[in-house]
Amino acid sequence: MPQLKTPVSARTIRPLPLDHSFFARDPRRVARDLLGKLLVRDPGARGPRLIARIVEVEAYLGEKDPAAHAAAGRTLRNAVLFGPPGHAYVYFIYGNHYCLNVSCEPDGKAGSVLFRALEPLAGLEHMAQARGVKLSGPKDLPQLTSGPGRLAQAFGITRDRDNGCDLTQPQSGGLWIGQDGYEAPAIAVTCRIGITQATEMPLRYVFSGNSFVSGGARYNGSRPKNS
DNA sequence: ATATCGATTATCT
DNA sequence: GATAATCGATATG
């Protein structure tokens, strides 16, 4: 029953970019509405188009959210969070990994959505190469894009390359967010993962039971909300 | 299936 | 000098 979708050609999906107004809202609304949208990388001559569907995100609420990078106020590192909506905030963490956010709220107000897991649809071989993963069966696919560090590596996302780029513009940097009319199935909301502040707030949004959601069975929303 | 731990560096105190 | 919105490997039930 786990629906491992057959990989499709990039040509069969025609994503359209989103408007800035989509992102100029409360991060909780943006997070909820981003589920089912597409992350797209157009690397130009460097390789094929990469497409993956967003299946897990977290909302960060800005300066008043103790878990947010914006909590300490504006710094050089987090400046994008305070800028115009729809732009990529990329940070480096644990000496090893990049993570991707999109800025929310109107210009001047912080707030963002963290991309935590994707379901890969096109360019899988390229993603596998970027990840250093050998694809021998459907069971290997979550290794590509299940987890914030993994999806960033699969899409070649780095701070130098992508921080500050406009995710509503297909040309700008080649990284953007698209929509194809896909309607979200059941959605679950849980606490955020991997943080030490404000750990009890329900700000993580997932496709219930989707096999690409990170965090294991306890966090994929397929289990009743008891112990 | 769950728990613990080491890696490795930009950023801020 | 401590910490971090993680990952992969290893250990144990």
Short mmCIF file of C-alpha atoms (C1' of nucleotides) in Angstrom, two decimals:
data_model
loop_
_atom_site.label_atom_id
_atom_site.label_comp_id
_atom_site.label_asym_id
_atom_site.label_seq_id
_atom_site.Cartn_x
_atom_site.Cartn_y
_atom_site.Cartn_z
CA MET A 1 0.00 0.00 0.00
CA PRO A 2 2.88 2.44 0.44
CA GLN A 3 2.43 4.38 -2.76
CA LEU A 4 5.86 4.51 -4.33
CA LYS A 5 5.07 6.51 -7.39
CA THR A 6 6.72 5.48 -10.60
CA PRO A 7 9.41 8.04 -11.50
CA VAL A 8 8.19 10.23 -14.33
CA SER A 9 9.90 12.19 -17.04
CA ALA A 10 10.43 15.87 -16.29
CA ARG A 11 8.55 16.55 -19.51
CA THR A 12 5.28 15.11 -18.18
CA ILE A 13 5.12 17.67 -15.36
CA ARG A 14 4.51 21.33 -16.18
CA PRO A 15 4.93 23.30 -12.99
CA LEU A 16 3.96 26.96 -12.83
CA PRO A 17 5.65 29.40 -10.44
CA LEU A 18 3.87 30.80 -7.39
CA ASP A 19 3.28 34.49 -6.73
CA HIS A 20 5.02 36.51 -4.02
CA SER A 21 1.64 37.01 -2.35
CA PHE A 22 1.54 33.25 -1.67
CA PHE A 23 4.49 33.71 0.69
CA ALA A 24 3.55 37.08 2.20
CA ARG A 25 1.43 35.40 4.88
CA ASP A 26 1.68 33.70 8.26
CA PRO A 27 4.22 30.85 7.96
CA ARG A 28 1.62 28.38 9.27
CA ARG A 29 -0.65 29.09 6.33
CA VAL A 30 2.23 28.98 3.88
CA ALA A 31 3.50 25.68 5.34
CA ARG A 32 0.10 24.06 5.08
CA ASP A 33 -0.36 25.25 1.50
CA LEU A 34 3.16 24.25 0.40
CA LEU A 35 2.36 20.56 0.93
CA GLY A 36 1.85 19.10 -2.53
CA LYS A 37 3.74 21.87 -4.33
CA LEU A 38 6.94 21.15 -6.27
CA LEU A 39 10.57 22.06 -5.70
CA VAL A 40 12.30 22.47 -9.05
CA ARG A 41 15.97 22.84 -10.00
CA ASP A 42 16.86 23.90 -13.53
CA PRO A 43 20.62 23.45 -13.62
CA GLY A 44 20.91 24.48 -17.25
CA ALA A 45 23.87 22.90 -18.97
CA ARG A 46 24.95 21.24 -15.77
CA GLY A 47 22.29 18.55 -15.88
CA PRO A 48 18.62 17.57 -16.13
CA ARG A 49 15.70 19.30 -14.43
CA LEU A 50 15.07 18.03 -10.90
CA ILE A 51 11.50 17.87 -9.58
CA ALA A 52 10.17 16.66 -6.22
CA ARG A 53 6.90 17.06 -4.37
CA ILE A 54 6.87 18.72 -0.94
CA VAL A 55 5.59 16.25 1.69
CA GLU A 56 6.94 17.64 4.98
CA VAL A 57 7.59 21.20 6.18
CA GLU A 58 7.89 23.15 9.41
CA ALA A 59 6.78 26.70 10.18
CA TYR A 60 9.07 29.12 12.05
CA LEU A 61 7.31 32.18 13.34
CA GLY A 62 10.00 34.86 13.39
CA GLU A 63 11.39 36.95 16.21
CA LYS A 64 8.85 35.74 18.78
CA ASP A 65 9.55 32.04 18.09
CA PRO A 66 12.39 30.84 20.39
CA ALA A 67 13.24 28.02 17.96
CA ALA A 68 13.59 30.31 14.95
CA HIS A 69 16.89 31.68 13.67
CA ALA A 70 15.23 35.07 13.71
CA ALA A 71 14.71 34.89 17.49
CA ALA A 72 17.93 36.78 18.27
CA GLY A 73 17.09 39.57 15.87
CA ARG A 74 18.57 40.39 12.50
CA THR A 75 22.17 39.31 11.85
CA LEU A 76 24.27 38.86 8.74
CA ARG A 77 23.42 35.18 8.64
CA ASN A 78 19.63 35.42 8.92
CA ALA A 79 19.10 38.68 7.00
CA VAL A 80 17.05 36.94 4.29
CA LEU A 81 14.40 36.04 6.87
CA PHE A 82 13.71 39.75 7.35
CA GLY A 83 13.61 40.52 3.63
CA PRO A 84 10.91 40.12 0.99
CA PRO A 85 8.80 36.91 0.90
CA GLY A 86 9.47 33.94 -1.37
CA HIS A 87 13.26 34.00 -1.09
CA ALA A 88 15.58 31.14 -0.14
CA TYR A 89 17.18 31.18 3.31
CA VAL A 90 19.96 28.59 3.30
CA TYR A 91 22.02 27.87 6.41
CA PHE A 92 24.83 25.47 7.28
CA ILE A 93 24.40 23.29 10.36
CA TYR A 94 26.36 20.73 12.39
CA GLY A 95 29.43 21.31 10.26
CA ASN A 96 27.93 19.06 7.61
CA HIS A 97 24.56 20.00 6.19
CA TYR A 98 22.70 22.73 4.37
CA CYS A 99 19.00 23.33 5.00
CA LEU A 100 16.50 25.25 2.86
CA ASN A 101 13.82 27.68 4.03
CA VAL A 102 11.57 30.04 2.15
CA SER A 103 10.98 33.48 3.66
CA CYS A 104 7.39 34.40 4.57
CA GLU A 105 5.49 37.47 5.77
CA PRO A 106 5.75 40.90 4.11
CA ASP A 107 9.14 42.59 3.67
CA GLY A 108 10.58 43.61 7.03
CA LYS A 109 8.92 40.88 9.10
CA ALA A 110 10.67 37.55 9.78
CA GLY A 111 9.04 34.14 9.37
CA SER A 112 9.84 31.09 7.27
CA VAL A 113 9.08 27.53 6.28
CA LEU A 114 11.74 24.80 6.51
CA PHE A 115 11.70 22.11 3.81
CA ARG A 116 12.03 18.75 5.59
CA ALA A 117 11.15 16.07 3.03
CA LEU A 118 10.28 15.65 -0.64
CA GLU A 119 9.00 12.86 -2.85
CA PRO A 120 11.36 12.73 -5.85
CA LEU A 121 9.64 12.73 -9.26
CA ALA A 122 12.22 13.55 -11.94
CA GLY A 123 16.01 13.57 -12.18
CA LEU A 124 16.36 10.73 -9.69
CA GLU A 125 19.68 9.52 -11.07
CA HIS A 126 21.15 12.98 -10.75
CA MET A 127 19.91 13.24 -7.16
CA ALA A 128 21.37 9.83 -6.36
CA GLN A 129 24.74 10.91 -7.73
CA ALA A 130 24.66 14.12 -5.69
CA ARG A 131 23.80 12.11 -2.58
CA GLY A 132 26.32 9.33 -3.18
CA VAL A 133 23.51 6.79 -3.11
CA LYS A 134 23.29 3.70 -5.30
CA LEU A 135 19.73 3.13 -6.54
CA SER A 136 19.02 -0.59 -6.56
CA GLY A 137 15.30 -0.47 -5.82
CA PRO A 138 12.34 1.61 -4.61
CA LYS A 139 13.52 1.13 -1.04
CA ASP A 140 16.48 3.43 -1.75
CA LEU A 141 14.41 6.42 -2.86
CA PRO A 142 13.83 7.93 0.60
CA GLN A 143 17.62 8.17 0.94
CA LEU A 144 17.49 10.90 -1.70
CA THR A 145 15.17 13.51 -0.23
CA SER A 146 13.81 12.36 3.16
CA GLY A 147 15.31 14.84 5.63
CA PRO A 148 16.29 18.53 5.35
CA GLY A 149 20.01 17.87 4.88
CA ARG A 150 19.40 15.12 2.37
CA LEU A 151 17.05 17.07 0.13
CA ALA A 152 19.45 20.00 0.08
CA GLN A 153 22.28 17.74 -1.00
CA ALA A 154 20.12 16.04 -3.64
CA PHE A 155 19.27 19.45 -5.17
CA GLY A 156 22.83 20.79 -4.88
CA ILE A 157 21.66 23.54 -2.53
CA THR A 158 24.43 25.53 -0.83
CA ARG A 159 24.57 28.90 0.84
CA ASP A 160 26.94 30.34 -1.73
CA ARG A 161 24.78 29.24 -4.61
CA ASP A 162 21.23 29.71 -3.36
CA ASN A 163 20.92 31.89 -0.26
CA GLY A 164 18.76 34.91 -1.05
CA CYS A 165 17.55 33.72 -4.46
CA ASP A 166 13.95 34.39 -5.44
CA LEU A 167 12.03 31.10 -5.42
CA THR A 168 9.16 32.55 -7.44
CA GLN A 169 11.40 33.12 -10.49
CA PRO A 170 12.33 30.09 -12.61
CA GLN A 171 15.36 31.89 -14.08
CA SER A 172 16.92 33.15 -10.91
CA GLY A 173 19.51 30.60 -9.80
CA GLY A 174 17.52 27.74 -11.29
CA LEU A 175 15.84 26.87 -7.97
CA TRP A 176 12.14 27.62 -7.63
CA ILE A 177 8.79 26.43 -6.30
CA GLY A 178 6.02 25.35 -8.67
CA GLN A 179 2.48 24.07 -8.64
CA ASP A 180 0.80 21.54 -10.92
CA GLY A 181 -2.72 21.39 -9.52
CA TYR A 182 -2.03 18.41 -7.27
CA GLU A 183 -4.43 18.29 -4.32
CA ALA A 184 -3.12 17.33 -0.92
CA PRO A 185 -4.45 14.10 0.62
CA ALA A 186 -4.74 13.77 4.41
CA ILE A 187 -2.50 16.15 6.33
CA ALA A 188 -1.19 15.71 9.87
CA VAL A 189 0.31 18.29 12.22
CA THR A 190 2.94 17.40 14.84
CA CYS A 191 5.63 19.02 16.95
CA ARG A 192 8.78 20.17 15.20
CA ILE A 193 11.81 17.88 15.04
CA GLY A 194 15.40 18.49 16.10
CA ILE A 195 14.89 21.65 18.14
CA THR A 196 15.52 22.37 21.84
CA GLN A 197 13.30 25.46 22.24
CA ALA A 198 9.51 25.64 21.96
CA THR A 199 9.43 21.90 21.34
CA GLU A 200 5.71 21.46 22.01
CA MET A 201 4.30 23.75 19.36
CA PRO A 202 2.37 21.95 16.58
CA LEU A 203 4.11 23.51 13.59
CA ARG A 204 5.21 20.52 11.51
CA TYR A 205 2.99 19.61 8.56
CA VAL A 206 3.16 16.23 6.78
CA PHE A 207 1.28 14.08 4.30
CA SER A 208 -0.13 11.38 6.59
CA GLY A 209 1.58 8.06 5.99
CA ASN A 210 3.66 9.23 3.02
CA SER A 211 6.74 7.04 2.84
CA PHE A 212 9.09 9.99 2.20
CA VAL A 213 8.26 11.81 5.42
CA SER A 214 11.28 11.89 7.76
CA GLY A 215 11.43 10.99 11.43
CA GLY A 216 10.19 7.41 11.33
CA ALA A 217 6.80 5.87 12.05
CA ARG A 218 6.20 7.93 15.19
CA TYR A 219 6.27 11.15 13.21
CA ASN A 220 4.67 10.32 9.88
CA GLY A 221 1.14 11.08 11.00
CA SER A 222 -0.13 7.58 10.24
CA ARG A 223 -0.40 6.63 13.89
CA PRO A 224 -3.23 7.61 16.27
CA LYS A 225 -2.26 10.42 18.59
CA ASN A 226 -1.93 8.26 21.69
CA SER A 227 1.26 7.01 23.32
"C1'" DA B 1 12.65 -0.68 16.08
"C1'" DT B 2 14.83 2.63 19.15
"C1'" DA B 3 18.94 4.70 21.30
"C1'" DT B 4 23.32 6.74 21.44
"C1'" DC B 5 27.20 8.92 19.47
"C1'" DG B 6 30.80 11.14 16.42
"C1'" DA B 7 31.65 14.18 12.54
"C1'" DT B 8 32.76 19.05 11.46
"C1'" DT B 9 32.32 24.32 10.99
"C1'" DA B 10 29.76 28.89 10.70
"C1'" DT B 11 27.95 31.77 13.91
"C1'" DC B 12 27.30 34.07 18.06
"C1'" DT B 13 28.30 34.75 23.42
"C1'" DG C 1 34.45 28.30 23.62
"C1'" DA C 2 29.75 26.43 23.05
"C1'" DT C 3 26.21 25.41 20.25
"C1'" DA C 4 23.37 23.81 16.32
"C1'" DA C 5 16.14 23.53 12.43
"C1'" DT C 6 21.34 16.63 10.81
"C1'" DC C 7 23.05 12.30 9.13
"C1'" DG C 8 25.00 7.81 9.18
"C1'" DA C 9 27.00 4.25 11.73
"C1'" DT C 10 26.90 1.25 15.54
"C1'" DA C 11 24.82 -1.04 19.51
"C1'" DT C 12 21.13 -3.38 21.69
"C1'" DG C 13 16.15 -5.46 22.35
#
